[in-house]
Coordinates of C-alpha atoms in Angstrom, one line a residue:
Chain P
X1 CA -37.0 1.5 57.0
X2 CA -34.9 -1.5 56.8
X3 CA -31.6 -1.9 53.8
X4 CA -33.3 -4.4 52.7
X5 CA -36.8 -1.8 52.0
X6 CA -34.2 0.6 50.6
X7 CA -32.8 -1.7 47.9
X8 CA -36.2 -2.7 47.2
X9 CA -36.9 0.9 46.3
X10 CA -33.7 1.0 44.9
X11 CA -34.3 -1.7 42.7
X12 CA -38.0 -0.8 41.5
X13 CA -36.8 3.4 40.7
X14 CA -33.7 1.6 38.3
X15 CA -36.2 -0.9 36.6
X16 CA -38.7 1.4 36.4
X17 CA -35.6 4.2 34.7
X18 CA -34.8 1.1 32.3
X19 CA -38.5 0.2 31.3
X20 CA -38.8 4.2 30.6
X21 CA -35.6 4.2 28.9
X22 CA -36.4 1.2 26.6
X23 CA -40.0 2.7 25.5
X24 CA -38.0 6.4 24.7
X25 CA -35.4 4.9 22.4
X26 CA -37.8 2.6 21.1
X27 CA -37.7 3.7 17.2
X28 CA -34.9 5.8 17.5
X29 CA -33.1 4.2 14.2
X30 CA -36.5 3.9 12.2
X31 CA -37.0 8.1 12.4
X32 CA -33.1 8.1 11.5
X33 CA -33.7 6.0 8.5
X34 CA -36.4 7.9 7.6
X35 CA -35.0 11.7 7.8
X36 CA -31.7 10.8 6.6
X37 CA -33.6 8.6 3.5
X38 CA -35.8 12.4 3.6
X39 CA -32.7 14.4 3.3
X40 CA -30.9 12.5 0.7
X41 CA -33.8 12.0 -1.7
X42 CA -34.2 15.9 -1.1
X43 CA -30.9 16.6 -2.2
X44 CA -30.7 14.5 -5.1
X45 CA -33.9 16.1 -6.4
X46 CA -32.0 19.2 -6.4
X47 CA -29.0 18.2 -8.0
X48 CA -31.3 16.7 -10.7
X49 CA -32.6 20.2 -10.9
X50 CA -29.4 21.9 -11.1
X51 CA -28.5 19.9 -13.7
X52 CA -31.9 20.6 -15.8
X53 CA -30.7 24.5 -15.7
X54 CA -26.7 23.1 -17.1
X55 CA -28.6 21.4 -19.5
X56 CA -30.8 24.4 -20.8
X57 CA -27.9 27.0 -20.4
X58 CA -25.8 24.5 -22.9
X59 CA -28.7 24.2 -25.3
X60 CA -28.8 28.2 -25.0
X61 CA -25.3 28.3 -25.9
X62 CA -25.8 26.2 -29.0
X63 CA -28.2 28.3 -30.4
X64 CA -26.6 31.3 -30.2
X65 CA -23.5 30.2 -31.2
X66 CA -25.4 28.7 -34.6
X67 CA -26.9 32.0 -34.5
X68 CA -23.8 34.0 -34.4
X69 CA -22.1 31.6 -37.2
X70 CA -25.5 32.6 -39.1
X71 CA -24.3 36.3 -38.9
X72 CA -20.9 36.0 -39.4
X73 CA -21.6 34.3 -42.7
X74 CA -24.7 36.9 -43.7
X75 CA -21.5 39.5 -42.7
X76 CA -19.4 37.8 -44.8
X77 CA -21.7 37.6 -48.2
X78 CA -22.6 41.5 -47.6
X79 CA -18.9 42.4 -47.6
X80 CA -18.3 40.3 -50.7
X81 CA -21.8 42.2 -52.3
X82 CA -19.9 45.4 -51.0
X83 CA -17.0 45.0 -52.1
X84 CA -18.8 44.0 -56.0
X85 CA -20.3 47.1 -55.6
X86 CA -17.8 49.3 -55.6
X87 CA -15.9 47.6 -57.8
X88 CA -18.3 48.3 -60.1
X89 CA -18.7 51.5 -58.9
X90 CA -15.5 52.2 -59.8
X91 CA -16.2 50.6 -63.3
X92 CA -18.9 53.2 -63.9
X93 CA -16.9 55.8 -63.1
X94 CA -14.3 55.0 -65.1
X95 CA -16.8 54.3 -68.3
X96 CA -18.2 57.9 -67.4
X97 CA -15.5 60.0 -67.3
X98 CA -14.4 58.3 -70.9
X99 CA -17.6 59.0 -71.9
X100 CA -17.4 62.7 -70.7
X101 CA -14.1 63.0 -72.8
X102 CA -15.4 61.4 -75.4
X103 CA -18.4 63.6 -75.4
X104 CA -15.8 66.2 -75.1
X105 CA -13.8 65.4 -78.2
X106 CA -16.7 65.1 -80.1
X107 CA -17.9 68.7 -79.7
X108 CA -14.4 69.6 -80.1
X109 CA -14.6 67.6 -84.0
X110 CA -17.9 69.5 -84.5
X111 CA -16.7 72.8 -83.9
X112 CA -13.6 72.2 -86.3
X113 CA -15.8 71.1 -89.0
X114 CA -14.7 73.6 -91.4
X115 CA -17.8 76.0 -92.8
X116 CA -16.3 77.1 -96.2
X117 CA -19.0 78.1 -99.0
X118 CA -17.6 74.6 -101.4
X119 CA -17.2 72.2 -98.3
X120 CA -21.4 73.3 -96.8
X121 CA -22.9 70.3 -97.7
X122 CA -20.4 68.0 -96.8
X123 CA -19.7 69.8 -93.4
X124 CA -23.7 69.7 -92.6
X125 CA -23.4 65.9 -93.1
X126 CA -20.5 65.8 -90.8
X127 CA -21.6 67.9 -88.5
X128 CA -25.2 65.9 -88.6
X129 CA -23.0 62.5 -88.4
X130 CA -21.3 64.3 -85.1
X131 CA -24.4 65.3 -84.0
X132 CA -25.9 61.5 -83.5
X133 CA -22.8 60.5 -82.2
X134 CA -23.1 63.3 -79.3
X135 CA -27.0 62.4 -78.9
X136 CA -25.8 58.3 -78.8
X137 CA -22.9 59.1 -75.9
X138 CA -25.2 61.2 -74.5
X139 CA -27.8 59.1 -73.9
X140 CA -24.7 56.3 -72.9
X141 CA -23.9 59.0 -70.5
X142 CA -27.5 59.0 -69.4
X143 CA -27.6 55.5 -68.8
X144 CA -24.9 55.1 -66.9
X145 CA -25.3 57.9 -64.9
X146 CA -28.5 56.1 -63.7
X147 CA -26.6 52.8 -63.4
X148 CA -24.0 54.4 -60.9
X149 CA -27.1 56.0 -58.9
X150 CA -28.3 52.7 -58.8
X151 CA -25.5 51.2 -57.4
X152 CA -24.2 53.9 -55.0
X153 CA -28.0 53.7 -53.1
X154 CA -27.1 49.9 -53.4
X155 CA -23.7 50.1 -51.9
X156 CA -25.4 52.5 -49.1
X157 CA -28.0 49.9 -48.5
X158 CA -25.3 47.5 -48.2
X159 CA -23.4 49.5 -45.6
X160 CA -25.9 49.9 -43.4
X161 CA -27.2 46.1 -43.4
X162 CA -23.2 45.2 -42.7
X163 CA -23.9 48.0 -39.6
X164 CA -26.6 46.0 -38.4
X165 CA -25.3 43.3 -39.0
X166 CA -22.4 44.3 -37.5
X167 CA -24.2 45.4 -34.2
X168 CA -26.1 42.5 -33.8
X169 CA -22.7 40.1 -33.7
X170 CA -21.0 42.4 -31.1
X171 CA -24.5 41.7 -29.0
X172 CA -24.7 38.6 -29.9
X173 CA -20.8 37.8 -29.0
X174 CA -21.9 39.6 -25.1
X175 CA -24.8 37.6 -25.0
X176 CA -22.8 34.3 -25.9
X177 CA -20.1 35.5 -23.5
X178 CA -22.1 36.1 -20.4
X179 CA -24.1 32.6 -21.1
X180 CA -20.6 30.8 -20.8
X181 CA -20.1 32.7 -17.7
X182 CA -23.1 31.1 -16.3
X183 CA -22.9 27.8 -18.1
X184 CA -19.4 27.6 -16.0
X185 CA -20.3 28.8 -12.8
X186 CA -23.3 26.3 -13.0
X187 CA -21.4 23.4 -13.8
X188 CA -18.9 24.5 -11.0
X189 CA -22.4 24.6 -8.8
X190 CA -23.1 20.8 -9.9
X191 CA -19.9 20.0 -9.6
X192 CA -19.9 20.9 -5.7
X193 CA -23.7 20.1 -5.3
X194 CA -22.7 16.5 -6.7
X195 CA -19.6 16.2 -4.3
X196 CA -21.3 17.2 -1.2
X197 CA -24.3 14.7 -2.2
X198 CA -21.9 11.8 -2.7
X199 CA -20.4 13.0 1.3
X200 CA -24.3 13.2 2.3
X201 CA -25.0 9.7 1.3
X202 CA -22.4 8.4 2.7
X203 CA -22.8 10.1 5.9
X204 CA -26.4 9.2 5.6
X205 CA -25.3 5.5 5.1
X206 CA -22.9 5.6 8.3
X207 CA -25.4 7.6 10.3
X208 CA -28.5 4.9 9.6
X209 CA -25.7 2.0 10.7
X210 CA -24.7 3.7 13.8
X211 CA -28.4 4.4 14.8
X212 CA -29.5 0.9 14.3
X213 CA -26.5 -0.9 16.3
X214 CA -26.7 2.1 19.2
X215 CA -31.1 0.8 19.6
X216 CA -30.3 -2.3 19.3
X217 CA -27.3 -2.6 21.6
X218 CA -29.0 -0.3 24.2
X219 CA -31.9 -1.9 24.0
X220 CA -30.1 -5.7 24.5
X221 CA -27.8 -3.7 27.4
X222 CA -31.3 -2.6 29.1
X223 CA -33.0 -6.1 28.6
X224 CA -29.9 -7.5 30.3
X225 CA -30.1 -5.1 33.1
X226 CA -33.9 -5.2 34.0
X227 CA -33.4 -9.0 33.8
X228 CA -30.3 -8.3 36.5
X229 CA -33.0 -5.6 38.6
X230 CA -35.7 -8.3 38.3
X231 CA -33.6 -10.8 39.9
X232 CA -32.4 -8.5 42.5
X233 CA -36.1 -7.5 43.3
X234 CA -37.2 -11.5 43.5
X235 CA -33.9 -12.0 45.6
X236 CA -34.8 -9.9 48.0
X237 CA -38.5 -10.8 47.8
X238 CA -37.3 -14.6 48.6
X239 CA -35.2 -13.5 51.3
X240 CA -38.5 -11.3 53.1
X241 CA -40.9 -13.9 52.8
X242 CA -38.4 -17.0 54.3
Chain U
X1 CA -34.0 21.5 6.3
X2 CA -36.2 20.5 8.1
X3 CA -35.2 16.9 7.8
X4 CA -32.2 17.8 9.1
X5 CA -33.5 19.7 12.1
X6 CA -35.8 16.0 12.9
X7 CA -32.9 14.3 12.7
X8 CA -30.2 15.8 15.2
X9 CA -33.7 16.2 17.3
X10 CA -34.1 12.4 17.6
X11 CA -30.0 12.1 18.6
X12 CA -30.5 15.0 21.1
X13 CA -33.6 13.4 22.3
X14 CA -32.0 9.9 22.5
X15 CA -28.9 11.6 24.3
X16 CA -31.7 13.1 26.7
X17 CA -33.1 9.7 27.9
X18 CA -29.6 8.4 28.1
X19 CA -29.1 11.2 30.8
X20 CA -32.2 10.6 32.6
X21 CA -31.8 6.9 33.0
X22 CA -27.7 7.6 33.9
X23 CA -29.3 10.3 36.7
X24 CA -31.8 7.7 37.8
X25 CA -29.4 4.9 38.3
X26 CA -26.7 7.7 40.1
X27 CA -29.4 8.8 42.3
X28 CA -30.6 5.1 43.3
X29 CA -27.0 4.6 43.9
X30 CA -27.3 6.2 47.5
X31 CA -28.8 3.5 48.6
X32 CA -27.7 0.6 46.2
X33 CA -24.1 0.9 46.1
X34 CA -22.2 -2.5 44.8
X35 CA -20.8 -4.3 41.5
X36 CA -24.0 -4.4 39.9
X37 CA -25.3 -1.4 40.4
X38 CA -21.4 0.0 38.7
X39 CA -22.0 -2.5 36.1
X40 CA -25.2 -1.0 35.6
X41 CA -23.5 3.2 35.5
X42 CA -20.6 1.5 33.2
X43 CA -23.2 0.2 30.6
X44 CA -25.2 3.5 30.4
X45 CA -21.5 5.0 29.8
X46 CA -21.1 3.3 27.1
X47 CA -24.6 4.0 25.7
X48 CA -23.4 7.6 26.2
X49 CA -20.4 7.2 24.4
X50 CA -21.8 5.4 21.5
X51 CA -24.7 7.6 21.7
X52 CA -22.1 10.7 21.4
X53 CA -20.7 8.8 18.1
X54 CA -23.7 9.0 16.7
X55 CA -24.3 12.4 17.4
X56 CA -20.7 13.4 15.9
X57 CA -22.0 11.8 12.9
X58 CA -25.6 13.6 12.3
X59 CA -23.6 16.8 13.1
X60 CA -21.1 16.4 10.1
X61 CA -23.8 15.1 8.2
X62 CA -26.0 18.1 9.1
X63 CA -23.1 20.6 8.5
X64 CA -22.6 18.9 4.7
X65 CA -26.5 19.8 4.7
X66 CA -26.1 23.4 5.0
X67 CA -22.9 23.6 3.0
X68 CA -25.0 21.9 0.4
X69 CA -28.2 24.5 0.8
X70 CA -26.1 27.3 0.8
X71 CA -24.4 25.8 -2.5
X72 CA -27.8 24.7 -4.4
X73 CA -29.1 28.5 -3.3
X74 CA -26.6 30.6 -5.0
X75 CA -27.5 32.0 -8.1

């Protein structure tokens, strides 16, 4: 085998490494554009998720903070009814016991109506005339009795709707507290999800650039050198067949 | 992911032909050994080099992927 067969064999192995070469890279930058396009539009779709849940967890918020104003202001109406109540409670009370001592004096007046033989008739009437006057704060006494029942069950009602009331605020307030905790560490999620996407695109944007120029320039740099091979090969074909 | 995974395939394949034709041209060299056949090793070094740029980049780009997975999959 001659150098000049050598070469020839050479020449044919490189153009035929360059001809392979230029087929393998041959949409290298398209399947870049395409995954990177892939992976960006992939990302975005989960930020715009990610932002759906700061959306709902904000709207959750509102509610149950207009909730929690709702109870703080029922709270606030059934302290004003309690405090009514036992004001008039204490009204009651006080009208009761003067009645009591008024009930008291009167049977005190009846048994010092005097009972002589001359005064009878005149102490009946007296008597009788003390006698409707017990029955009248009697049945005052009676009444109000019932009235301070009335209001005591009320003021016991009311204590135990201010209770509830009461409870359902403190687990309202937890509830509202742990939904800020996760409205922040979501938007602290978007927040970072958001950065890293804005980094992604622009890597995405770089990446896509490079790819293109590295095809296109190998692919000009191979063209160049099979047309070098090629005239290598027809050189040395020239120079056999003169 | 998966994207991601395609797309540092198609660099590492790229870099793969790059190293077939560069051990193609080094073996032909035995018996073609002059300025155009170094021309022809310098210009698939530089196809490696750029080739290794773009590489760098789908790396960083794939490591901001899994940064931002492993962000998005938190709950």
């Amino acid at each position: 085998m001659s150098y000049v067969d050598v070469n020839t064999d050479a020449f044919v192995k490189v153009r035929e490494a360059l001809r392979c070469f230029q087929s393998e890279i041959s949409g290298f930058s398209g399947v870049i554009s395409q995954e990177t396009s892939g992976i960006t539009e992939a990302c975005e779709q989960k930020v715009h998720d990610q932002e759906r849940v700061v959306s709902e967890l904000k709207e959750t918020k509102r509610l149950t903070e207009e909730a929690l104003e709702r109870i703080k202001r029922a709270l606030e109406q059934e302290n004003a009814e309690k405090e009514r109540t036992e004001q008039s409670i204490h009204s009651l009370e006080r009208e009761l016991s003067d009645l009591e001592d008024e009930l008291s004096d009167l049977y005190d007046q009846r048994s010092s109506v005097s009972d002589d033989e001359e005064d009878k008739e005149a102490a009946r009437k007296e008597r009788a005339s003390i006698d409707r006057e017990i029955s009248a704060v009697k049945s005052q006494i009676s009444r109000t009795r019932e009235e301070l029942s009335r209001e005591k069950d009320n003021l016991d009602k009311i204590k135990a709707e201010i209770r509830r009331l009461e409870a359902e605020k403190n687990k309202t307030e937890e509830q509202l507290a742990k939904i800020k905790a996760d409205l922040q560490r979501n938007e602290d999620k978007l927040a970072k999800m958001k950065d890293l996407l804005y980094y992604i695109k622009s890597d995405a944007r770089e990446l896509r650039a490079k790819a293109k120029n590295l095809e296109m320039d190998s692919s000009e740099r191979t063209s160049h050198s099979k047309s070098c091979v090629e005239e290598c090969i027809q050189y040395l074909d020239e120079y056999l067949n003169s | 992911m998966s994207s991601v995974n395609t797309m540092t395939t198609a660099v590492l394949k790229f870099q793969s032909s790059v190293k077939k034709l560069s051990d193609n041209i080094s073996s032909a060299g035995y018996d073609w050994n002059d300025e155009k056949h170094a021309a022809l090793t310098g210009m698939v070094a530089e196809i490696a080099s750029n080739a290794k740029g773009v590489m760098s980049t789908a790396e960083h780009m794939a490591s901001r992927c899994r940064e931002f997975d492993s962000v998005a999959s938190q709950n």
